[in-house]
């Protein structure tokens, strides 16, 4: 159904959730999903491993990585499916919970939260475009922190840690998905590597996640096809390879991977949607989701066809519309048990953009047109690399 529009369904047998499950299985921990199938050299990477380090470089897609890897020469690379939507909130939460978006309920950058009666920026816990500490505190009180891989590790007497930038440690999304983790902060790459070096030579067994968000931020500003984005990816990978060669202990498996990829958006195919546009008369709330996929909360179910007609007339052939039921039947959000708030959060209609189209909704009026985006289901957005490294 979506393939005829140039989009790809996530592979929930070879996804980031399945890879997280594979790492947990190494420590004898059962998860709700099958492990990523490993063959040949990859099976041998786990022999004698006490520590698994998962270095998440936000916004590093498989296709772009492979284009640049000719200069880097990394071997032992898996092609891994992200989840839907292909965005940090859904994908990083899947990494830290080993659950599908359908199960954990963190289904996009902007979501309608019934518990507080408002759309919400799910990274910062603010109303979109408006900074408000009071709003964030309300979200934290009314939304439960998620059960995660750190709970499972702790229950089995193992270590579970997170090394992330100090500006986001214990805030917003991090607060929700890092429960029971040993949290460490860093300021710059040198600080990160110094902390990691010290931690690797201490006695522990378990998993350490590292989150690096700067590549994604640069990709949004300059685009993944820019020289700046490519040079930044090469810089990060070069520093990591040098660190691994110098300091990786023999009992450690180091994985360099990502949450989702990114696609270049020309200015001519990035459209602004304003609260004064006629489509808003069909809605009970401003839309949620991303610039590359949106959730529409209709005031009446019968408005579905009217919404589709509006986009056909004004933005012909730019996007695909699915009802929430159709998206669930296609298992876009993965298999598993439906989160009790899923339908409230994804609304009635899901819009996926095709090719390199995008829509920027003007929540506050201060939004800018980004050059690199993600959220839909193109090859560039959906697949990420997982580089296995042992000494």
PDB file of C-alpha atoms in Angstrom, residues 2-307:
ATOM      1  CA  UNK A   2       2.743   2.463   0.860  1.00  0.00           C
ATOM      2  CA  UNK A   3       5.362   0.892  -1.420  1.00  0.00           C
ATOM      3  CA  UNK A   4       3.601   2.166  -4.536  1.00  0.00           C
ATOM      4  CA  UNK A   5       4.247   5.674  -3.230  1.00  0.00           C
ATOM      5  CA  UNK A   6       7.991   5.151  -2.948  1.00  0.00           C
ATOM      6  CA  UNK A   7       7.918   4.467   0.797  1.00  0.00           C
ATOM      7  CA  UNK A   8       9.218   1.455   2.746  1.00  0.00           C
ATOM      8  CA  UNK A   9       7.663  -0.330   5.701  1.00  0.00           C
ATOM      9  CA  UNK A  10       9.971  -0.793   8.706  1.00  0.00           C
ATOM     10  CA  UNK A  11      11.470  -4.260   9.057  1.00  0.00           C
ATOM     11  CA  UNK A  12      10.520  -5.247  12.594  1.00  0.00           C
ATOM     12  CA  UNK A  13      12.632  -8.392  12.497  1.00  0.00           C
ATOM     13  CA  UNK A  14      15.837  -6.471  11.720  1.00  0.00           C
ATOM     14  CA  UNK A  15      15.153  -3.235  13.561  1.00  0.00           C
ATOM     15  CA  UNK A  16      16.835  -1.243  16.321  1.00  0.00           C
ATOM     16  CA  UNK A  17      14.422  -2.942  18.752  1.00  0.00           C
ATOM     17  CA  UNK A  18      15.625  -6.371  17.635  1.00  0.00           C
ATOM     18  CA  UNK A  19      19.240  -5.251  17.967  1.00  0.00           C
ATOM     19  CA  UNK A  20      18.642  -3.947  21.494  1.00  0.00           C
ATOM     20  CA  UNK A  21      17.007  -7.298  22.288  1.00  0.00           C
ATOM     21  CA  UNK A  22      20.083  -9.095  20.932  1.00  0.00           C
ATOM     22  CA  UNK A  23      22.375  -7.147  23.259  1.00  0.00           C
ATOM     23  CA  UNK A  24      20.170  -7.921  26.260  1.00  0.00           C
ATOM     24  CA  UNK A  25      20.027 -11.607  25.320  1.00  0.00           C
ATOM     25  CA  UNK A  26      23.822 -11.725  25.550  1.00  0.00           C
ATOM     26  CA  UNK A  27      23.391 -11.087  29.282  1.00  0.00           C
ATOM     27  CA  UNK A  28      20.664 -13.712  29.609  1.00  0.00           C
ATOM     28  CA  UNK A  29      17.813 -11.201  29.671  1.00  0.00           C
ATOM     29  CA  UNK A  30      14.545 -12.062  27.953  1.00  0.00           C
ATOM     30  CA  UNK A  31      12.739  -9.364  25.991  1.00  0.00           C
ATOM     31  CA  UNK A  32       9.375  -9.052  24.284  1.00  0.00           C
ATOM     32  CA  UNK A  33      10.791  -9.210  20.770  1.00  0.00           C
ATOM     33  CA  UNK A  34      12.978 -11.476  18.666  1.00  0.00           C
ATOM     34  CA  UNK A  35      16.695 -10.807  18.481  1.00  0.00           C
ATOM     35  CA  UNK A  36      18.311  -9.369  15.373  1.00  0.00           C
ATOM     36  CA  UNK A  37      19.507 -12.365  13.296  1.00  0.00           C
ATOM     37  CA  UNK A  38      23.309 -12.445  13.240  1.00  0.00           C
ATOM     38  CA  UNK A  39      25.453 -14.620  11.013  1.00  0.00           C
ATOM     39  CA  UNK A  40      29.108 -15.270  10.322  1.00  0.00           C
ATOM     40  CA  UNK A  41      31.545 -12.869  11.935  1.00  0.00           C
ATOM     41  CA  UNK A  42      28.838 -11.079  13.902  1.00  0.00           C
ATOM     42  CA  UNK A  43      28.099 -14.088  16.120  1.00  0.00           C
ATOM     43  CA  UNK A  44      31.726 -14.192  17.180  1.00  0.00           C
ATOM     44  CA  UNK A  45      31.750 -10.579  18.320  1.00  0.00           C
ATOM     45  CA  UNK A  46      30.004 -11.523  21.580  1.00  0.00           C
ATOM     46  CA  UNK A  47      32.550 -14.096  22.817  1.00  0.00           C
ATOM     47  CA  UNK A  48      33.980 -13.014  26.161  1.00  0.00           C
ATOM     48  CA  UNK A  49      32.117  -9.705  26.195  1.00  0.00           C
ATOM     49  CA  UNK A  50      31.365  -8.140  29.588  1.00  0.00           C
ATOM     50  CA  UNK A  51      30.648  -4.599  28.421  1.00  0.00           C
ATOM     51  CA  UNK A  52      28.541  -3.443  25.477  1.00  0.00           C
ATOM     52  CA  UNK A  53      28.843   0.221  24.502  1.00  0.00           C
ATOM     53  CA  UNK A  54      26.168   1.579  22.149  1.00  0.00           C
ATOM     54  CA  UNK A  55      27.228   4.931  20.683  1.00  0.00           C
ATOM     55  CA  UNK A  56      24.154   6.587  19.129  1.00  0.00           C
ATOM     56  CA  UNK A  57      24.956   9.283  16.574  1.00  0.00           C
ATOM     57  CA  UNK A  58      21.593  10.960  16.043  1.00  0.00           C
ATOM     58  CA  UNK A  59      20.669  11.453  12.382  1.00  0.00           C
ATOM     59  CA  UNK A  60      23.265   9.167  10.738  1.00  0.00           C
ATOM     60  CA  UNK A  61      21.514   7.198   7.998  1.00  0.00           C
ATOM     61  CA  UNK A  62      22.868   4.009   6.435  1.00  0.00           C
ATOM     62  CA  UNK A  63      22.898   5.305   2.862  1.00  0.00           C
ATOM     63  CA  UNK A  64      24.855   8.455   3.694  1.00  0.00           C
ATOM     64  CA  UNK A  65      27.220   6.547   5.987  1.00  0.00           C
ATOM     65  CA  UNK A  66      28.036   3.977   3.305  1.00  0.00           C
ATOM     66  CA  UNK A  67      28.775   6.742   0.802  1.00  0.00           C
ATOM     67  CA  UNK A  68      31.350   8.191   3.217  1.00  0.00           C
ATOM     68  CA  UNK A  69      32.710   4.892   4.528  1.00  0.00           C
ATOM     69  CA  UNK A  70      34.942   4.538   1.478  1.00  0.00           C
ATOM     70  CA  UNK A  71      37.086   7.149   3.212  1.00  0.00           C
ATOM     71  CA  UNK A  72      36.787   5.556   6.657  1.00  0.00           C
ATOM     72  CA  UNK A  73      37.133   1.840   5.947  1.00  0.00           C
ATOM     73  CA  UNK A  74      34.882   0.487   8.701  1.00  0.00           C
ATOM     74  CA  UNK A  75      34.057  -3.199   8.340  1.00  0.00           C
ATOM     75  CA  UNK A  76      31.394  -5.447   9.925  1.00  0.00           C
ATOM     76  CA  UNK A  77      28.428  -3.175   9.268  1.00  0.00           C
ATOM     77  CA  UNK A  78      24.778  -4.184   9.618  1.00  0.00           C
ATOM     78  CA  UNK A  79      21.927  -2.458   7.802  1.00  0.00           C
ATOM     79  CA  UNK A  80      19.282  -1.903  10.486  1.00  0.00           C
ATOM     80  CA  UNK A  81      15.714  -0.666  10.184  1.00  0.00           C
ATOM     81  CA  UNK A  82      14.602   2.206  12.375  1.00  0.00           C
ATOM     82  CA  UNK A  83      11.014   2.470  13.590  1.00  0.00           C
ATOM     83  CA  UNK A  84       8.079   4.628  12.553  1.00  0.00           C
ATOM     84  CA  UNK A  85       8.030   7.524  12.727  1.00  0.00           C
ATOM     85  CA  UNK A  86      11.715   7.913  11.884  1.00  0.00           C
ATOM     86  CA  UNK A  87      12.360  10.502  14.544  1.00  0.00           C
ATOM     87  CA  UNK A  88      14.377  10.829  17.728  1.00  0.00           C
ATOM     88  CA  UNK A  89      11.451  10.620  20.160  1.00  0.00           C
ATOM     89  CA  UNK A  90      10.198   7.302  18.787  1.00  0.00           C
ATOM     90  CA  UNK A  91      13.531   5.738  17.839  1.00  0.00           C
ATOM     91  CA  UNK A  92      15.698   6.677  20.832  1.00  0.00           C
ATOM     92  CA  UNK A  93      12.862   5.589  23.121  1.00  0.00           C
ATOM     93  CA  UNK A  94      12.847   2.235  21.308  1.00  0.00           C
ATOM     94  CA  UNK A  95      16.609   1.945  21.807  1.00  0.00           C
ATOM     95  CA  UNK A  96      16.291   2.602  25.545  1.00  0.00           C
ATOM     96  CA  UNK A  97      13.205   0.440  26.146  1.00  0.00           C
ATOM     97  CA  UNK A  98      13.656  -2.404  23.612  1.00  0.00           C
ATOM     98  CA  UNK A  99       9.991  -1.789  22.742  1.00  0.00           C
ATOM     99  CA  UNK A 100       8.122  -0.813  19.613  1.00  0.00           C
ATOM    100  CA  UNK A 101       6.547   2.660  19.301  1.00  0.00           C
ATOM    101  CA  UNK A 102       3.171   0.911  19.417  1.00  0.00           C
ATOM    102  CA  UNK A 103       4.073  -0.272  22.928  1.00  0.00           C
ATOM    103  CA  UNK A 104       5.934   2.656  24.481  1.00  0.00           C
ATOM    104  CA  UNK A 105       3.608   5.376  23.168  1.00  0.00           C
ATOM    105  CA  UNK A 106       6.255   8.018  22.433  1.00  0.00           C
ATOM    106  CA  UNK A 107       5.156   8.377  18.845  1.00  0.00           C
ATOM    107  CA  UNK A 108       6.565  11.644  17.547  1.00  0.00           C
ATOM    108  CA  UNK A 109       8.068  15.055  18.145  1.00  0.00           C
ATOM    109  CA  UNK A 110       4.678  16.738  18.656  1.00  0.00           C
ATOM    110  CA  UNK A 111       1.856  14.718  20.247  1.00  0.00           C
ATOM    111  CA  UNK A 112      -1.557  15.446  21.645  1.00  0.00           C
ATOM    112  CA  UNK A 113      -1.476  14.302  25.272  1.00  0.00           C
ATOM    113  CA  UNK A 114      -4.952  13.611  26.604  1.00  0.00           C
ATOM    114  CA  UNK A 115      -3.526  13.651  30.136  1.00  0.00           C
ATOM    115  CA  UNK A 116      -2.847  17.392  29.923  1.00  0.00           C
ATOM    116  CA  UNK A 117      -5.280  18.309  27.142  1.00  0.00           C
ATOM    117  CA  UNK A 118      -2.728  19.831  24.795  1.00  0.00           C
ATOM    118  CA  UNK A 119      -0.277  19.152  22.022  1.00  0.00           C
ATOM    119  CA  UNK A 120       3.233  18.854  23.449  1.00  0.00           C
ATOM    120  CA  UNK A 121       6.833  18.991  22.289  1.00  0.00           C
ATOM    121  CA  UNK A 122       7.898  15.518  23.439  1.00  0.00           C
ATOM    122  CA  UNK A 123      11.621  16.300  23.695  1.00  0.00           C
ATOM    123  CA  UNK A 124      11.402  19.454  25.789  1.00  0.00           C
ATOM    124  CA  UNK A 125       7.905  18.945  27.273  1.00  0.00           C
ATOM    125  CA  UNK A 126       6.747  22.398  26.212  1.00  0.00           C
ATOM    126  CA  UNK A 127       3.971  23.759  24.051  1.00  0.00           C
ATOM    127  CA  UNK A 128       5.494  23.789  20.531  1.00  0.00           C
ATOM    128  CA  UNK A 129       7.610  26.880  20.050  1.00  0.00           C
ATOM    129  CA  UNK A 130       7.127  28.226  23.575  1.00  0.00           C
ATOM    130  CA  UNK A 131       9.525  27.714  26.491  1.00  0.00           C
ATOM    131  CA  UNK A 132       7.672  27.039  29.732  1.00  0.00           C
ATOM    132  CA  UNK A 133       9.143  25.283  32.757  1.00  0.00           C
ATOM    133  CA  UNK A 134       5.713  25.029  34.414  1.00  0.00           C
ATOM    134  CA  UNK A 135       4.345  23.145  31.396  1.00  0.00           C
ATOM    135  CA  UNK A 136       7.240  20.676  31.582  1.00  0.00           C
ATOM    136  CA  UNK A 137       6.658  20.025  35.276  1.00  0.00           C
ATOM    137  CA  UNK A 138       2.991  19.239  34.591  1.00  0.00           C
ATOM    138  CA  UNK A 139       3.940  16.708  31.905  1.00  0.00           C
ATOM    139  CA  UNK A 140       6.435  15.004  34.222  1.00  0.00           C
ATOM    140  CA  UNK A 141       3.771  14.670  36.921  1.00  0.00           C
ATOM    141  CA  UNK A 142       1.078  13.269  34.649  1.00  0.00           C
ATOM    142  CA  UNK A 143       3.048  11.009  32.291  1.00  0.00           C
ATOM    143  CA  UNK A 144       4.638   7.904  33.783  1.00  0.00           C
ATOM    144  CA  UNK A 145       8.343   7.274  33.292  1.00  0.00           C
ATOM    145  CA  UNK A 146       8.860   4.311  30.989  1.00  0.00           C
ATOM    146  CA  UNK A 147      10.078   0.853  31.931  1.00  0.00           C
ATOM    147  CA  UNK A 148      13.321   0.384  30.068  1.00  0.00           C
ATOM    148  CA  UNK A 149      16.496  -1.646  29.487  1.00  0.00           C
ATOM    149  CA  UNK A 150      18.039  -0.183  32.643  1.00  0.00           C
ATOM    150  CA  UNK A 151      15.284  -1.781  34.722  1.00  0.00           C
ATOM    151  CA  UNK A 152      16.042  -5.140  33.114  1.00  0.00           C
ATOM    152  CA  UNK A 153      19.789  -4.782  33.646  1.00  0.00           C
ATOM    153  CA  UNK A 154      19.340  -3.727  37.262  1.00  0.00           C
ATOM    154  CA  UNK A 155      16.993  -6.645  37.980  1.00  0.00           C
ATOM    155  CA  UNK A 156      19.713  -8.991  36.747  1.00  0.00           C
ATOM    156  CA  UNK A 157      22.493  -7.405  38.787  1.00  0.00           C
ATOM    157  CA  UNK A 158      24.051  -5.684  35.778  1.00  0.00           C
ATOM    158  CA  UNK A 159      25.175  -2.142  35.061  1.00  0.00           C
ATOM    159  CA  UNK A 160      23.122   0.207  32.876  1.00  0.00           C
ATOM    160  CA  UNK A 161      24.512   3.629  32.083  1.00  0.00           C
ATOM    161  CA  UNK A 162      23.883   6.680  29.895  1.00  0.00           C
ATOM    162  CA  UNK A 163      26.464   9.255  28.849  1.00  0.00           C
ATOM    163  CA  UNK A 164      24.710  12.270  27.331  1.00  0.00           C
ATOM    164  CA  UNK A 165      25.154  16.005  26.962  1.00  0.00           C
ATOM    165  CA  UNK A 166      24.717  17.885  30.237  1.00  0.00           C
ATOM    166  CA  UNK A 167      22.118  20.182  28.655  1.00  0.00           C
ATOM    167  CA  UNK A 168      19.637  17.321  28.178  1.00  0.00           C
ATOM    168  CA  UNK A 169      20.485  14.983  31.063  1.00  0.00           C
ATOM    169  CA  UNK A 170      17.389  14.540  33.267  1.00  0.00           C
ATOM    170  CA  UNK A 171      15.293  16.892  31.149  1.00  0.00           C
ATOM    171  CA  UNK A 172      12.183  16.218  29.084  1.00  0.00           C
ATOM    172  CA  UNK A 173      12.475  13.023  27.066  1.00  0.00           C
ATOM    173  CA  UNK A 174      15.669  11.969  28.870  1.00  0.00           C
ATOM    174  CA  UNK A 175      13.864  12.074  32.209  1.00  0.00           C
ATOM    175  CA  UNK A 176      11.167   9.750  30.881  1.00  0.00           C
ATOM    176  CA  UNK A 177      13.403   7.096  29.306  1.00  0.00           C
ATOM    177  CA  UNK A 178      16.456   7.008  31.622  1.00  0.00           C
ATOM    178  CA  UNK A 179      14.763   5.712  34.774  1.00  0.00           C
ATOM    179  CA  UNK A 180      17.180   3.599  36.881  1.00  0.00           C
ATOM    180  CA  UNK A 181      20.138   4.448  34.625  1.00  0.00           C
ATOM    181  CA  UNK A 182      23.499   5.641  35.922  1.00  0.00           C
ATOM    182  CA  UNK A 183      23.512   9.049  34.197  1.00  0.00           C
ATOM    183  CA  UNK A 184      26.708  10.902  33.299  1.00  0.00           C
ATOM    184  CA  UNK A 185      26.985  14.225  31.468  1.00  0.00           C
ATOM    185  CA  UNK A 186      29.550  15.675  29.089  1.00  0.00           C
ATOM    186  CA  UNK A 187      30.150  19.139  27.601  1.00  0.00           C
ATOM    187  CA  UNK A 188      32.296  18.495  24.501  1.00  0.00           C
ATOM    188  CA  UNK A 189      33.771  15.504  22.666  1.00  0.00           C
ATOM    189  CA  UNK A 190      37.003  15.607  24.664  1.00  0.00           C
ATOM    190  CA  UNK A 191      35.009  15.501  27.890  1.00  0.00           C
ATOM    191  CA  UNK A 192      32.917  12.616  26.540  1.00  0.00           C
ATOM    192  CA  UNK A 193      35.964  10.560  25.583  1.00  0.00           C
ATOM    193  CA  UNK A 194      37.724  11.263  28.871  1.00  0.00           C
ATOM    194  CA  UNK A 195      34.679  10.100  30.847  1.00  0.00           C
ATOM    195  CA  UNK A 196      34.264   7.042  28.618  1.00  0.00           C
ATOM    196  CA  UNK A 197      37.923   6.070  28.972  1.00  0.00           C
ATOM    197  CA  UNK A 198      37.680   6.185  32.764  1.00  0.00           C
ATOM    198  CA  UNK A 199      34.419   4.210  32.779  1.00  0.00           C
ATOM    199  CA  UNK A 200      35.696   1.476  30.472  1.00  0.00           C
ATOM    200  CA  UNK A 201      38.610   0.640  32.769  1.00  0.00           C
ATOM    201  CA  UNK A 202      36.394   0.281  35.834  1.00  0.00           C
ATOM    202  CA  UNK A 203      34.936  -3.073  36.890  1.00  0.00           C
ATOM    203  CA  UNK A 204      31.371  -3.599  35.678  1.00  0.00           C
ATOM    204  CA  UNK A 205      29.321  -5.813  33.432  1.00  0.00           C
ATOM    205  CA  UNK A 206      26.389  -4.595  31.403  1.00  0.00           C
ATOM    206  CA  UNK A 207      25.539  -1.856  28.888  1.00  0.00           C
ATOM    207  CA  UNK A 208      26.467   1.784  28.402  1.00  0.00           C
ATOM    208  CA  UNK A 209      24.579   4.007  25.968  1.00  0.00           C
ATOM    209  CA  UNK A 210      26.175   7.194  24.627  1.00  0.00           C
ATOM    210  CA  UNK A 211      24.086   9.819  22.866  1.00  0.00           C
ATOM    211  CA  UNK A 212      25.582  12.348  20.423  1.00  0.00           C
ATOM    212  CA  UNK A 213      23.056  14.813  19.000  1.00  0.00           C
ATOM    213  CA  UNK A 214      25.173  17.418  17.206  1.00  0.00           C
ATOM    214  CA  UNK A 215      25.190  15.725  13.781  1.00  0.00           C
ATOM    215  CA  UNK A 216      21.391  15.709  13.697  1.00  0.00           C
ATOM    216  CA  UNK A 217      21.294  19.376  14.671  1.00  0.00           C
ATOM    217  CA  UNK A 218      23.729  20.310  11.910  1.00  0.00           C
ATOM    218  CA  UNK A 219      21.837  18.153   9.413  1.00  0.00           C
ATOM    219  CA  UNK A 220      18.626  20.050  10.126  1.00  0.00           C
ATOM    220  CA  UNK A 221      20.365  23.379   9.473  1.00  0.00           C
ATOM    221  CA  UNK A 222      22.569  22.503   6.492  1.00  0.00           C
ATOM    222  CA  UNK A 223      21.077  19.265   5.178  1.00  0.00           C
ATOM    223  CA  UNK A 224      22.622  15.758   4.970  1.00  0.00           C
ATOM    224  CA  UNK A 225      23.916  16.417   1.452  1.00  0.00           C
ATOM    225  CA  UNK A 226      25.934  19.440   2.577  1.00  0.00           C
ATOM    226  CA  UNK A 227      29.714  19.410   2.865  1.00  0.00           C
ATOM    227  CA  UNK A 228      29.372  20.577   6.462  1.00  0.00           C
ATOM    228  CA  UNK A 229      27.258  17.549   7.438  1.00  0.00           C
ATOM    229  CA  UNK A 230      29.599  15.116   5.679  1.00  0.00           C
ATOM    230  CA  UNK A 231      32.713  16.636   7.244  1.00  0.00           C
ATOM    231  CA  UNK A 232      31.113  16.541  10.684  1.00  0.00           C
ATOM    232  CA  UNK A 233      30.219  12.856  10.306  1.00  0.00           C
ATOM    233  CA  UNK A 234      33.751  12.062   9.174  1.00  0.00           C
ATOM    234  CA  UNK A 235      35.175  14.023  12.118  1.00  0.00           C
ATOM    235  CA  UNK A 236      33.092  12.156  14.692  1.00  0.00           C
ATOM    236  CA  UNK A 237      33.850   8.745  13.195  1.00  0.00           C
ATOM    237  CA  UNK A 238      37.574   9.527  12.938  1.00  0.00           C
ATOM    238  CA  UNK A 239      37.742  10.531  16.612  1.00  0.00           C
ATOM    239  CA  UNK A 240      35.850   7.424  17.671  1.00  0.00           C
ATOM    240  CA  UNK A 241      38.065   5.129  15.613  1.00  0.00           C
ATOM    241  CA  UNK A 242      41.200   6.689  17.108  1.00  0.00           C
ATOM    242  CA  UNK A 243      39.789   6.311  20.639  1.00  0.00           C
ATOM    243  CA  UNK A 244      38.833   2.678  20.013  1.00  0.00           C
ATOM    244  CA  UNK A 245      42.284   1.831  18.663  1.00  0.00           C
ATOM    245  CA  UNK A 246      43.953   3.371  21.712  1.00  0.00           C
ATOM    246  CA  UNK A 247      41.646   2.526  24.607  1.00  0.00           C
ATOM    247  CA  UNK A 248      39.037  -0.160  23.917  1.00  0.00           C
ATOM    248  CA  UNK A 249      39.401  -3.034  26.423  1.00  0.00           C
ATOM    249  CA  UNK A 250      39.365  -6.597  25.098  1.00  0.00           C
ATOM    250  CA  UNK A 251      36.178  -7.480  26.988  1.00  0.00           C
ATOM    251  CA  UNK A 252      34.171  -4.660  25.345  1.00  0.00           C
ATOM    252  CA  UNK A 253      31.953  -4.703  22.255  1.00  0.00           C
ATOM    253  CA  UNK A 254      31.655  -1.205  20.782  1.00  0.00           C
ATOM    254  CA  UNK A 255      28.691  -0.432  18.511  1.00  0.00           C
ATOM    255  CA  UNK A 256      28.454   2.783  16.503  1.00  0.00           C
ATOM    256  CA  UNK A 257      24.891   3.232  15.320  1.00  0.00           C
ATOM    257  CA  UNK A 258      21.999   5.690  15.051  1.00  0.00           C
ATOM    258  CA  UNK A 259      18.289   6.239  15.583  1.00  0.00           C
ATOM    259  CA  UNK A 260      17.224   7.339  12.086  1.00  0.00           C
ATOM    260  CA  UNK A 261      18.548   8.881   8.897  1.00  0.00           C
ATOM    261  CA  UNK A 262      17.768  12.164   7.184  1.00  0.00           C
ATOM    262  CA  UNK A 263      16.824  13.531   3.780  1.00  0.00           C
ATOM    263  CA  UNK A 264      17.624  16.824   2.026  1.00  0.00           C
ATOM    264  CA  UNK A 265      14.590  19.096   1.569  1.00  0.00           C
ATOM    265  CA  UNK A 266      14.709  21.755  -1.173  1.00  0.00           C
ATOM    266  CA  UNK A 267      13.200  25.082  -0.181  1.00  0.00           C
ATOM    267  CA  UNK A 268      10.688  24.789  -3.008  1.00  0.00           C
ATOM    268  CA  UNK A 269       9.134  21.607  -1.594  1.00  0.00           C
ATOM    269  CA  UNK A 270       8.960  22.725   2.057  1.00  0.00           C
ATOM    270  CA  UNK A 271       5.522  24.216   2.610  1.00  0.00           C
ATOM    271  CA  UNK A 272       4.266  26.339   5.504  1.00  0.00           C
ATOM    272  CA  UNK A 273       0.902  25.462   7.056  1.00  0.00           C
ATOM    273  CA  UNK A 274      -0.668  28.330   9.028  1.00  0.00           C
ATOM    274  CA  UNK A 275      -3.334  28.260  11.761  1.00  0.00           C
ATOM    275  CA  UNK A 276      -5.434  30.492   9.484  1.00  0.00           C
ATOM    276  CA  UNK A 277      -5.445  27.979   6.614  1.00  0.00           C
ATOM    277  CA  UNK A 278      -8.812  26.455   5.743  1.00  0.00           C
ATOM    278  CA  UNK A 279      -7.686  22.955   6.778  1.00  0.00           C
ATOM    279  CA  UNK A 280      -7.780  24.010  10.445  1.00  0.00           C
ATOM    280  CA  UNK A 281     -11.584  24.150  10.307  1.00  0.00           C
ATOM    281  CA  UNK A 282     -11.463  20.370   9.967  1.00  0.00           C
ATOM    282  CA  UNK A 283      -9.338  19.882  13.086  1.00  0.00           C
ATOM    283  CA  UNK A 284      -9.987  19.715  16.824  1.00  0.00           C
ATOM    284  CA  UNK A 285      -6.357  20.588  17.562  1.00  0.00           C
ATOM    285  CA  UNK A 286      -3.230  21.691  15.697  1.00  0.00           C
ATOM    286  CA  UNK A 287      -1.539  18.679  14.068  1.00  0.00           C
ATOM    287  CA  UNK A 288       1.141  16.594  15.736  1.00  0.00           C
ATOM    288  CA  UNK A 289       4.038  14.557  14.424  1.00  0.00           C
ATOM    289  CA  UNK A 290       6.871  15.928  12.320  1.00  0.00           C
ATOM    290  CA  UNK A 291       7.553  17.997   9.232  1.00  0.00           C
ATOM    291  CA  UNK A 292       7.785  14.761   7.212  1.00  0.00           C
ATOM    292  CA  UNK A 293       4.762  13.059   8.778  1.00  0.00           C
ATOM    293  CA  UNK A 294       1.816  14.528  10.627  1.00  0.00           C
ATOM    294  CA  UNK A 295      -0.965  13.353  12.900  1.00  0.00           C
ATOM    295  CA  UNK A 296      -4.304  15.065  12.316  1.00  0.00           C
ATOM    296  CA  UNK A 297      -6.878  15.263  15.092  1.00  0.00           C
ATOM    297  CA  UNK A 298     -10.211  15.708  13.321  1.00  0.00           C
ATOM    298  CA  UNK A 299     -13.206  17.510  14.796  1.00  0.00           C
ATOM    299  CA  UNK A 300     -15.395  14.958  12.965  1.00  0.00           C
ATOM    300  CA  UNK A 301     -14.465  11.594  11.486  1.00  0.00           C
ATOM    301  CA  UNK A 302     -16.254  12.568   8.275  1.00  0.00           C
ATOM    302  CA  UNK A 303     -13.633  15.289   7.744  1.00  0.00           C
ATOM    303  CA  UNK A 304     -11.142  12.670   6.564  1.00  0.00           C
ATOM    304  CA  UNK A 305     -12.064  12.940   2.891  1.00  0.00           C
ATOM    305  CA  UNK A 306     -12.247  16.721   3.132  1.00  0.00           C
ATOM    306  CA  UNK A 307      -8.689  16.800   4.520  1.00  0.00           C
TER     307      UNK A 307
END
